[in-house]
PDB file of C-alpha atoms in Angstrom:
ATOM      1  CA  MET A1249       0.895   9.078   7.196  1.00 90.00           C
ATOM      2  CA  PHE A1250       3.121   6.980   4.934  1.00 90.00           C
ATOM      3  CA  ASP A1251       5.919   6.952   7.512  1.00 92.00           C
ATOM      4  CA  VAL A1252       3.496   5.432  10.033  1.00 93.00           C
ATOM      5  CA  LEU A1253       2.453   2.785   7.499  1.00 92.00           C
ATOM      6  CA  VAL A1254       6.071   1.854   6.806  1.00 89.00           C
ATOM      7  CA  TYR A1255       6.717   1.625  10.551  1.00 92.00           C
ATOM      8  CA  LEU A1256       3.741  -0.718  10.966  1.00 92.00           C
ATOM      9  CA  TYR A1257       4.910  -2.873   8.051  1.00 88.00           C
ATOM     10  CA  GLU A1258       8.412  -3.129   9.493  1.00 88.00           C
ATOM     11  CA  ASN A1259       7.303  -3.865  13.061  1.00 90.00           C
ATOM     12  CA  TYR A1260       4.178  -6.020  12.732  1.00 87.00           C
ATOM     13  CA  TRP A1261       3.985  -9.130  10.576  1.00 77.00           C
ATOM     14  CA  ARG A1262       0.240  -8.838   9.952  1.00 79.00           C
ATOM     15  CA  PRO A1263      -2.523  -6.382  10.793  1.00 80.00           C
ATOM     16  CA  ASP A1264      -3.918  -8.761  13.409  1.00 79.00           C
ATOM     17  CA  ALA A1265      -0.541  -8.603  15.188  1.00 83.00           C
ATOM     18  CA  CYS A1266      -1.085  -4.882  15.799  1.00 86.00           C
ATOM     19  CA  PRO A1267      -2.511  -3.889  19.168  1.00 88.00           C
ATOM     20  CA  GLU A1268      -5.881  -2.149  19.435  1.00 90.00           C
ATOM     21  CA  HIS A1269      -5.980   1.414  18.100  1.00 90.00           C
ATOM     22  CA  ALA A1270      -5.681   3.109  21.505  1.00 92.00           C
ATOM     23  CA  GLN A1271      -2.606   1.116  22.493  1.00 93.00           C
ATOM     24  CA  LEU A1272      -1.123   1.394  19.011  1.00 92.00           C
ATOM     25  CA  SER A1273      -1.638   5.164  19.051  1.00 94.00           C
ATOM     26  CA  ARG A1274       0.233   5.423  22.351  1.00 93.00           C
ATOM     27  CA  LYS A1275       3.070   3.289  20.985  1.00 93.00           C
ATOM     28  CA  LEU A1276       3.304   5.344  17.792  1.00 94.00           C
ATOM     29  CA  THR A1277       3.278   8.569  19.808  1.00 95.00           C
ATOM     30  CA  SER A1278       6.076   7.273  22.022  1.00 94.00           C
ATOM     31  CA  VAL A1279       8.096   6.445  18.899  1.00 92.00           C
ATOM     32  CA  GLY A1280       7.751  10.055  17.772  1.00 94.00           C
ATOM     33  CA  PHE A1281       4.879  10.241  15.283  1.00 94.00           C
ATOM     34  CA  GLU A1282       2.489  13.200  15.388  1.00 94.00           C
ATOM     35  CA  SER A1283      -1.095  12.538  16.506  1.00 93.00           C
ATOM     36  CA  ASP A1284      -2.676  13.757  13.251  1.00 94.00           C
ATOM     37  CA  GLU A1285      -0.325  11.528  11.258  1.00 93.00           C
ATOM     38  CA  ILE A1286      -1.254   8.556  13.464  1.00 93.00           C
ATOM     39  CA  GLU A1287      -4.967   9.309  13.162  1.00 95.00           C
ATOM     40  CA  ASP A1288      -4.757   9.526   9.363  1.00 94.00           C
ATOM     41  CA  ALA A1289      -2.821   6.251   9.131  1.00 93.00           C
ATOM     42  CA  LEU A1290      -5.183   4.345  11.444  1.00 93.00           C
ATOM     43  CA  SER A1291      -8.234   5.649   9.605  1.00 94.00           C
ATOM     44  CA  TRP A1292      -6.623   4.665   6.287  1.00 93.00           C
ATOM     45  CA  LEU A1293      -5.883   1.179   7.679  1.00 91.00           C
ATOM     46  CA  ASP A1294      -9.510   0.798   8.793  1.00 92.00           C
ATOM     47  CA  GLY A1295     -10.511   1.546   5.205  1.00 92.00           C
ATOM     48  CA  LEU A1296      -7.978  -0.984   3.944  1.00 92.00           C
ATOM     49  CA  THR A1297      -9.473  -3.664   6.179  1.00 87.00           C
ATOM     50  CA  THR A1298     -12.996  -2.855   5.017  1.00 88.00           C
ATOM     51  CA  VAL A1299     -12.087  -2.854   1.322  1.00 88.00           C
ATOM     52  CA  ALA A1300      -9.969  -6.012   1.591  1.00 82.00           C
ATOM     53  CA  GLU A1301     -12.819  -7.888   3.279  1.00 80.00           C
ATOM     54  CA  SER A1302     -15.429  -6.753   0.762  1.00 78.00           C
ATOM     55  CA  GLN A1303     -13.390  -7.034  -2.432  1.00 69.00           C
ATOM     56  CA  ALA A1304     -14.800  -9.597  -4.824  1.00 51.00           C
ATOM     57  CA  LYS A1305     -12.307 -12.368  -5.482  1.00 56.00           C
ATOM     58  CA  ALA A1306     -13.585 -13.338  -8.922  1.00 54.00           C
ATOM     59  CA  GLN A1307     -12.822 -11.146 -11.894  1.00 63.00           C
ATOM     60  CA  SER A1308     -12.463 -12.309 -15.426  1.00 65.00           C
ATOM     61  CA  PRO A1309      -8.852 -12.589 -16.566  1.00 65.00           C
ATOM     62  CA  LEU A1310     -10.027 -10.995 -19.800  1.00 68.00           C
ATOM     63  CA  SER A1311     -11.380  -7.886 -18.071  1.00 74.00           C
ATOM     64  CA  LEU A1312      -9.800  -4.531 -18.832  1.00 82.00           C
ATOM     65  CA  ARG A1313      -9.244  -1.831 -16.202  1.00 88.00           C
ATOM     66  CA  VAL A1314     -10.142   1.659 -17.385  1.00 92.00           C
ATOM     67  CA  TYR A1315      -9.116   4.457 -15.045  1.00 95.00           C
ATOM     68  CA  THR A1316     -11.569   7.301 -14.535  1.00 95.00           C
ATOM     69  CA  PRO A1317     -10.381  10.879 -15.132  1.00 95.00           C
ATOM     70  CA  ALA A1318     -10.345  11.443 -11.358  1.00 93.00           C
ATOM     71  CA  GLU A1319      -8.188   8.330 -10.870  1.00 95.00           C
ATOM     72  CA  GLN A1320      -5.865   9.414 -13.677  1.00 95.00           C
ATOM     73  CA  ASP A1321      -5.438  12.861 -12.116  1.00 94.00           C
ATOM     74  CA  HIS A1322      -4.889  11.548  -8.606  1.00 95.00           C
ATOM     75  CA  LEU A1323      -2.663   8.577  -9.436  1.00 95.00           C
ATOM     76  CA  GLY A1324      -0.682  10.045 -12.297  1.00 94.00           C
ATOM     77  CA  THR A1325       0.856   8.298 -15.276  1.00 95.00           C
ATOM     78  CA  ALA A1326       3.815   6.791 -13.416  1.00 94.00           C
ATOM     79  CA  SER A1327       1.607   5.162 -10.768  1.00 95.00           C
ATOM     80  CA  ILE A1328      -0.838   3.742 -13.303  1.00 96.00           C
ATOM     81  CA  ALA A1329       2.087   2.384 -15.337  1.00 95.00           C
ATOM     82  CA  PHE A1330       3.544   0.815 -12.177  1.00 94.00           C
ATOM     83  CA  LEU A1331       0.241  -0.893 -11.343  1.00 95.00           C
ATOM     84  CA  SER A1332       0.037  -2.177 -14.920  1.00 93.00           C
ATOM     85  CA  PHE A1333       3.604  -3.464 -14.675  1.00 92.00           C
ATOM     86  CA  LEU A1334       2.864  -5.365 -11.449  1.00 91.00           C
ATOM     87  CA  GLU A1335      -0.328  -6.793 -12.888  1.00 90.00           C
ATOM     88  CA  SER A1336       1.270  -7.877 -16.163  1.00 89.00           C
ATOM     89  CA  ALA A1337       4.139  -9.470 -14.212  1.00 88.00           C
ATOM     90  CA  GLY A1338       1.543 -11.605 -12.464  1.00 87.00           C
ATOM     91  CA  VAL A1339       2.277 -10.389  -8.938  1.00 88.00           C
ATOM     92  CA  LEU A1340      -0.685  -8.079  -8.430  1.00 89.00           C
ATOM     93  CA  PRO A1341      -3.981  -9.826  -9.208  1.00 89.00           C
ATOM     94  CA  ALA A1342      -6.938  -7.677 -10.242  1.00 89.00           C
ATOM     95  CA  PRO A1343      -8.667  -7.775  -6.819  1.00 89.00           C
ATOM     96  CA  MET A1344      -5.473  -6.559  -5.129  1.00 91.00           C
ATOM     97  CA  ARG A1345      -5.045  -3.876  -7.783  1.00 92.00           C
ATOM     98  CA  GLU A1346      -8.556  -2.650  -7.022  1.00 92.00           C
ATOM     99  CA  ILE A1347      -7.759  -2.478  -3.317  1.00 93.00           C
ATOM    100  CA  ALA A1348      -4.601  -0.503  -4.108  1.00 94.00           C
ATOM    101  CA  VAL A1349      -6.496   1.917  -6.344  1.00 95.00           C
ATOM    102  CA  ASP A1350      -9.206   2.377  -3.706  1.00 94.00           C
ATOM    103  CA  ARG A1351      -6.657   3.092  -0.979  1.00 95.00           C
ATOM    104  CA  ALA A1352      -4.679   5.405  -3.269  1.00 96.00           C
ATOM    105  CA  MET A1353      -7.843   7.373  -3.965  1.00 95.00           C
ATOM    106  CA  ALA A1354      -8.444   7.589  -0.195  1.00 94.00           C
ATOM    107  CA  THR A1355      -5.309   9.697   0.240  1.00 91.00           C
ATOM    108  CA  THR A1356      -5.824  13.428   0.302  1.00 80.00           C
ATOM    109  CA  SER A1357      -2.714  14.693  -1.440  1.00 75.00           C
ATOM    110  CA  GLU A1358      -1.524  14.076  -4.976  1.00 78.00           C
ATOM    111  CA  LEU A1359       0.047  10.664  -5.002  1.00 88.00           C
ATOM    112  CA  ALA A1360       3.734  10.182  -5.690  1.00 92.00           C
ATOM    113  CA  LEU A1361       4.963   6.859  -7.084  1.00 92.00           C
ATOM    114  CA  GLU A1362       6.843   6.170  -3.828  1.00 91.00           C
ATOM    115  CA  ASP A1363       3.555   6.563  -1.916  1.00 92.00           C
ATOM    116  CA  LEU A1364       1.796   4.144  -4.258  1.00 94.00           C
ATOM    117  CA  LYS A1365       4.555   1.607  -3.660  1.00 92.00           C
ATOM    118  CA  ILE A1366       3.877   1.840   0.078  1.00 92.00           C
ATOM    119  CA  ILE A1367       0.162   1.368  -0.595  1.00 94.00           C
ATOM    120  CA  VAL A1368       0.854  -1.763  -2.671  1.00 93.00           C
ATOM    121  CA  LEU A1369       3.112  -3.062   0.085  1.00 91.00           C
ATOM    122  CA  MET A1370       0.341  -2.458   2.642  1.00 92.00           C
ATOM    123  CA  VAL A1371      -2.161  -4.324   0.437  1.00 92.00           C
ATOM    124  CA  PHE A1372       0.128  -7.363   0.522  1.00 90.00           C
ATOM    125  CA  TRP A1373       0.568  -6.861   4.277  1.00 89.00           C
ATOM    126  CA  SER A1374      -3.188  -6.652   4.851  1.00 88.00           C
ATOM    127  CA  ILE A1375      -3.733 -10.119   3.418  1.00 85.00           C
ATOM    128  CA  GLY A1376      -0.704 -11.577   5.187  1.00 83.00           C
ATOM    129  CA  GLU A1377       1.234 -12.202   2.021  1.00 83.00           C
ATOM    130  CA  GLU A1378       4.808 -11.145   1.468  1.00 79.00           C
ATOM    131  CA  PRO A1379       5.736 -10.233  -2.096  1.00 77.00           C
ATOM    132  CA  ASP A1380       8.623 -12.146  -3.617  1.00 74.00           C
ATOM    133  CA  ALA A1381      12.144 -10.719  -3.368  1.00 69.00           C
ATOM    134  CA  LEU A1382      12.134  -9.064  -6.793  1.00 68.00           C
ATOM    135  CA  ILE A1383       8.910  -7.219  -6.060  1.00 73.00           C
ATOM    136  CA  LEU A1384      10.178  -6.173  -2.623  1.00 70.00           C
ATOM    137  CA  ASP A1385      13.243  -4.777  -4.377  1.00 70.00           C
ATOM    138  CA  GLU A1386      10.972  -2.876  -6.757  1.00 71.00           C
ATOM    139  CA  LEU A1387       8.894  -1.538  -3.856  1.00 70.00           C
ATOM    140  CA  PHE A1388      11.791  -0.536  -1.584  1.00 66.00           C
ATOM    141  CA  VAL A1389      14.918   0.327  -3.573  1.00 50.00           C
ATOM    142  CA  ASP A1390      15.177   3.659  -5.367  1.00 54.00           C
ATOM    143  CA  VAL A1391      16.177   3.396  -9.004  1.00 46.00           C
ATOM    144  CA  GLU A1392      19.203   5.650  -8.356  1.00 51.00           C
ATOM    145  CA  ASP A1393      20.465   3.252  -5.652  1.00 46.00           C
ATOM    146  CA  ARG A1394      20.344   0.098  -7.776  1.00 38.00           C
ATOM    147  CA  LEU A1395      23.554  -1.547  -8.889  1.00 42.00           C
ATOM    148  CA  ILE A1396      23.676  -2.713 -12.473  1.00 43.00           C
ATOM    149  CA  HIS A1397      25.534  -5.984 -12.855  1.00 41.00           C
TER     150      HIS A1397
END
C-alpha cells in the first residue's frame, strides 16, 4: 500500500489531480501494482479525505496529546517521538498530527517509522501543502544515507 501512496505523491501534485478511482486503478495496474495493494491504498486515501475534511481546525496551543495504549502499541516509540519532533519544530500543527495518527491507526500492520513518514507526507499532500526542504529531507532520506558536513 505504501508504495502506491509514494507513487501517487510523486506523480500527482494534489489529490484532486488524481483521476477517478476506476481510471486510477487501471493506471496503477498498468504500472505494475497488485489489485489488493491498489484497493487498500485507495480505501486509505478515501479515509484521509474524510478525516481531513472533518478535522477541527481549532485546538488550544496549550493542549497536550496523550496517546492511548492502543496507539502506543500500533505506532511505537520511534513514531510517537517523530510526531513530537515535527510538532515541536512547528511544522506539524495539532490538527495535522491528529490526521496522521488517525491514518496510522487505519493501517493493518504494525507501523514502521518509514511508513509513518509516508503517512505524514500524504497528510501534507492531502491539503495541497508541500513541507519545507528540511522536512522533506527528514521524510525521504534515510539516516544512513545522510552526509555530515
